[in-house]
Coordinates of C-alpha atoms in Angstrom, one line a residue:
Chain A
X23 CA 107.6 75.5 117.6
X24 CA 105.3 78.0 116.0
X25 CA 101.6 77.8 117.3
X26 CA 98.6 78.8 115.4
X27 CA 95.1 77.9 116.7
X28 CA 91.9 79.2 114.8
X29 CA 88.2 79.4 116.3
X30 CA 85.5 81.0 115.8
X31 CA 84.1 79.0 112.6
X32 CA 80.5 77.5 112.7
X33 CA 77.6 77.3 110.3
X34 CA 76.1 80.7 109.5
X35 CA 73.2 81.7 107.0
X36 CA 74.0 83.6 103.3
X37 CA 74.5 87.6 104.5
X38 CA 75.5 87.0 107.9
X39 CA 79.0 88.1 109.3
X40 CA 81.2 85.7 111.0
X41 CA 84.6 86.4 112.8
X42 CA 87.8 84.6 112.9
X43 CA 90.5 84.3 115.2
X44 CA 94.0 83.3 115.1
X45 CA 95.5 83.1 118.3
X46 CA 99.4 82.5 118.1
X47 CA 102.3 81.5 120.3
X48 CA 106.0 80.6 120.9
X49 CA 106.9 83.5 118.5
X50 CA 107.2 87.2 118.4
X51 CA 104.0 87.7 116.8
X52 CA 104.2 91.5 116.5
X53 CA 107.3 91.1 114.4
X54 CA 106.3 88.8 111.6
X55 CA 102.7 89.6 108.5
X56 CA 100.2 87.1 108.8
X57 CA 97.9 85.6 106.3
X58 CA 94.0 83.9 105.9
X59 CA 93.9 80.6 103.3
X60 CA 91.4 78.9 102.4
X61 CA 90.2 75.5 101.1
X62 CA 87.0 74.9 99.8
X63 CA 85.8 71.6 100.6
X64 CA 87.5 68.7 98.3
X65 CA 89.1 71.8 96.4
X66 CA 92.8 73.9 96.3
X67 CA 94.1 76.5 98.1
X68 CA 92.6 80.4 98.5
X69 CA 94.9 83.4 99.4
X70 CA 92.5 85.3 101.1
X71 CA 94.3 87.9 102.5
X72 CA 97.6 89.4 104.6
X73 CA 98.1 92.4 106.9
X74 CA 101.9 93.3 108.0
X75 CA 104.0 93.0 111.0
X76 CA 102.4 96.3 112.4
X77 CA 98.7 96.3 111.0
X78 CA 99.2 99.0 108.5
X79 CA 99.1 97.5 105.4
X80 CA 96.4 94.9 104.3
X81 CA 95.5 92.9 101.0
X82 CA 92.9 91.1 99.7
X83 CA 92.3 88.5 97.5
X84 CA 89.7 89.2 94.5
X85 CA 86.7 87.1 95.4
X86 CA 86.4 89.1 99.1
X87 CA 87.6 92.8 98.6
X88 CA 85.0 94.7 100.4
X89 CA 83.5 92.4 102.6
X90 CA 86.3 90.5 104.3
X91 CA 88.6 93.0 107.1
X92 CA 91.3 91.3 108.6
X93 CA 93.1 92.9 111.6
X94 CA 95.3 92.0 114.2
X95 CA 95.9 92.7 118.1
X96 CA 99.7 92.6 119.1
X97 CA 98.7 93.0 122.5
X98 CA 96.9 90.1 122.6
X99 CA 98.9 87.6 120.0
X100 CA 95.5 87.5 117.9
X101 CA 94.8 88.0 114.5
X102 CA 91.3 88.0 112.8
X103 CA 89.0 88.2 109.9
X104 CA 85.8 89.8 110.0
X105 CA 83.9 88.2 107.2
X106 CA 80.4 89.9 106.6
X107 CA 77.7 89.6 103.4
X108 CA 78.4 85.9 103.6
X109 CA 77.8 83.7 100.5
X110 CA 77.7 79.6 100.3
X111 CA 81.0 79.8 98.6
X112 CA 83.2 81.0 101.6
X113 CA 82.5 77.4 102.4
X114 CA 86.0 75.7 103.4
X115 CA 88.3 75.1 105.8
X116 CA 90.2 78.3 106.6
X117 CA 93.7 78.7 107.5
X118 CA 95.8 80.9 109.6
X119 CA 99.4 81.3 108.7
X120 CA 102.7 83.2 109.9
X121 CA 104.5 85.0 107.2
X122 CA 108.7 84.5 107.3
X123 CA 108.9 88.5 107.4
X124 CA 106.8 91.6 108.5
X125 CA 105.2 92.1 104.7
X126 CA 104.8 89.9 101.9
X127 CA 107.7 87.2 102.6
X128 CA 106.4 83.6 102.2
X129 CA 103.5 81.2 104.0
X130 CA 105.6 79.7 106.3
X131 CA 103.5 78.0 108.5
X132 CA 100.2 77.0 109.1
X133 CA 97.2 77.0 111.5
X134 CA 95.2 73.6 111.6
X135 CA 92.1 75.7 110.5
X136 CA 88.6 76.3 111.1
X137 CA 85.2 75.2 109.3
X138 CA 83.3 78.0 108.1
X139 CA 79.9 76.6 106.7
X140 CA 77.6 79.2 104.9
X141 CA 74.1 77.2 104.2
X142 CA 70.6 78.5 104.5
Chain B
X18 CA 96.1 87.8 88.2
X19 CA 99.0 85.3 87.9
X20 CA 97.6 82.1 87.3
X21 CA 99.9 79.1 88.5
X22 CA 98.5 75.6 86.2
X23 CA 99.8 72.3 87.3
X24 CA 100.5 69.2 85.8
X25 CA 99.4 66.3 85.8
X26 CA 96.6 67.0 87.8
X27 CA 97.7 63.0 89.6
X28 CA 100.0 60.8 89.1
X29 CA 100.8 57.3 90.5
X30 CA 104.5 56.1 91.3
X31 CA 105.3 53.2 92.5
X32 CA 107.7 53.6 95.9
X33 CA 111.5 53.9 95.1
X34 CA 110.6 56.1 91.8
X35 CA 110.5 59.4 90.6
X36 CA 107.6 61.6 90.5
X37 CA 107.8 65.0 89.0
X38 CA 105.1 68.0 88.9
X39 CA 105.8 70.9 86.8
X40 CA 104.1 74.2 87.3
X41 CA 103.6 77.3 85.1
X42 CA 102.9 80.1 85.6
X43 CA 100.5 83.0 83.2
X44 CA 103.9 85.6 83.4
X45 CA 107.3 85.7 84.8
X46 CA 107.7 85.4 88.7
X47 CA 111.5 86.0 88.4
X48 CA 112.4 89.4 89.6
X49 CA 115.1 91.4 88.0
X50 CA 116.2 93.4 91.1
X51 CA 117.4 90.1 93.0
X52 CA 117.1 87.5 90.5
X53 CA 114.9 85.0 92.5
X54 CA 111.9 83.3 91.7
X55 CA 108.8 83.7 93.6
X56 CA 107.6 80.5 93.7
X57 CA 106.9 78.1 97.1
X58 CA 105.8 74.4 97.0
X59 CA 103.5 73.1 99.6
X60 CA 102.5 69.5 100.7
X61 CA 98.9 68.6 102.3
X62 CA 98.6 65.6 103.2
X63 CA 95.4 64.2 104.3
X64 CA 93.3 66.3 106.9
X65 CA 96.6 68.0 107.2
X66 CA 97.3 71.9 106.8
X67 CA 99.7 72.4 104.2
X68 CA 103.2 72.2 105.0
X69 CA 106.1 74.4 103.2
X70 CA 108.9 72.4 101.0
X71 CA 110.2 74.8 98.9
X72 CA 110.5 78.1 98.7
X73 CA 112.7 80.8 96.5
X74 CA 111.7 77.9 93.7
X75 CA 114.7 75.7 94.5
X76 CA 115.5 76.0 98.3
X77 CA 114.4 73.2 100.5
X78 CA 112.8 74.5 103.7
X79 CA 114.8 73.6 106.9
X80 CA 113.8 69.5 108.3
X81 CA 112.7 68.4 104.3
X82 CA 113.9 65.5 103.3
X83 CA 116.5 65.6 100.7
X84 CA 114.4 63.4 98.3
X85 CA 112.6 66.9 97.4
X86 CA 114.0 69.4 94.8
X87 CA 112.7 72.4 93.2
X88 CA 113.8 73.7 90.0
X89 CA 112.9 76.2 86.9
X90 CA 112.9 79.8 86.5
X91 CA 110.7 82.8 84.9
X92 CA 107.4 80.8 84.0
X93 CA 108.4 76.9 84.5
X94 CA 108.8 75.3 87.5
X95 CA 109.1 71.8 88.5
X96 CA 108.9 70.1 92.1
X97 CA 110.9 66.5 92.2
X98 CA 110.6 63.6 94.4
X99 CA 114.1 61.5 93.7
X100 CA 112.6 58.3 95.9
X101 CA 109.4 58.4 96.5
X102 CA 108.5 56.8 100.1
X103 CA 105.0 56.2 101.3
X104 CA 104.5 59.1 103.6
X105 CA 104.7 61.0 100.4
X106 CA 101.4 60.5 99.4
X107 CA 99.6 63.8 99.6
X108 CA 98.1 66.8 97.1
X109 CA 101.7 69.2 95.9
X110 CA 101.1 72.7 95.5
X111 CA 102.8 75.6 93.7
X112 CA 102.5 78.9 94.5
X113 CA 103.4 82.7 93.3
X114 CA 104.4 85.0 95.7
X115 CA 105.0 88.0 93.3
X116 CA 102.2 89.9 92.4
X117 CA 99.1 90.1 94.8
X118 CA 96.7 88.4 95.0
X119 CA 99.3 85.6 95.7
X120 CA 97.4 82.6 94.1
X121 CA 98.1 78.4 94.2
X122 CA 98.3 76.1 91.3
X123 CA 94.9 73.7 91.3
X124 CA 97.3 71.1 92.8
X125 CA 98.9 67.7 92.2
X126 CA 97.5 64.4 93.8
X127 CA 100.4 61.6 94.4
X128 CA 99.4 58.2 94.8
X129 CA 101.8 54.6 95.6
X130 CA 100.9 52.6 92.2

């Protein structure tokens, strides 16, 4: 059974970085693209962005091009997202998820999440 | 962007009956070079993550219920629940994965009438 566990959320001010991490289990992690979603609170689903089996490739949704990295550590079964020039709507709830293939397959499964709060 | 627009935006069933959400999409998810459509349908149910139903439009992810069918093709897409049994009570989403930024329709809230 696919395990994804997400920490690192909290309450931060507007323009402060925060960093994510996914840490995964009972899969081969290094084999499979990885994704961050989001969920405002009371609101849909975000795509926020994916990076491949091997780290190479990365996209980005629109709303955080340019101030959102994600990266990944095979060695340690842990993905992240660096998220810096914060803003109150990063608000939500945001999701880790394992990708069916190394790039650009399907959400397959999901984290349980972690609160990010942006307030001043 | 592809923008995925669901309707209705709720609906309430009572249990035993059919709910349907259709889905469309702002241009074609169908691909020409293997002729699938790229379009998955999650459930969240409360304080839940979202969970995958359908993916490939019409396949039904390994351990979902039967009750639960995917159809449509090129813009229109429609997720069916034949039965519907309390535990289906929960917010449906489509989503596009064929053009990035992969995006979500606003979603679908299904309530027992």
């Amino acid at each position: 059974q696919v395990q994804l566990v997400e920490s690192g959320g909290g309450v931060v001010q507007p323009g402060r970085s925060l960093r994510l991490s996914c840490e995964a289990s009972r899969f081969a992690f290094s084999s499979y693209g990885m994704h961050w979603v989001r969920q405002a609170p009371g609101k849909g689903l975000e795509w926020v962005a994916v990076i491949s089996y091997d780290g190479r490739n990365k996209e980005y949704g629109d709303s955080v091009k340019g101030r959102f990295t994600i990266s990944r550590d095979n060695f340690k079964n842990t993905m992240y997202l660096q998220m810096d020039s914060l803003r109150v709507e990063d608000t939500g709830v945001y999701y880790c998820a394992k990708d069916s293939g190394r790039w650009l397959q399907l959400i397959h499964r999901w984290g349980q999440g972690t609160l990010v709060t942006v307030s001043s | 962007d592809i923008v995925m627009t669901q309707s209705p935006d709720s609906l309430a069933v009572s249990l035993g009956e059919r709910a349907t959400i259709n889905c469309k999409s702002s241009q074609s998810v169908l691909s020409s070079s293997n002729n699938n459509n790229y379009v998955a349908w999650f459930q969240q149910k409360p304080r839940q993550p979202p969970k995958l139903l359908i993916y490939w439009a019409a396949v039904r992810e390994s351990g979902v219920p039967d009750r639960f069918s995917g159809s449509g093709s090129g813009t229109d897409f429609t997720l069916t629940i034949s039965s519907l049994q309390a535990e289906d009570v929960a917010v449906y989403y489509c989503q596009q994965y064929y053009g990035i930024p992969w995006t979500f329709g606003q979603g679908t809230r299904v309530e027992i009438k």
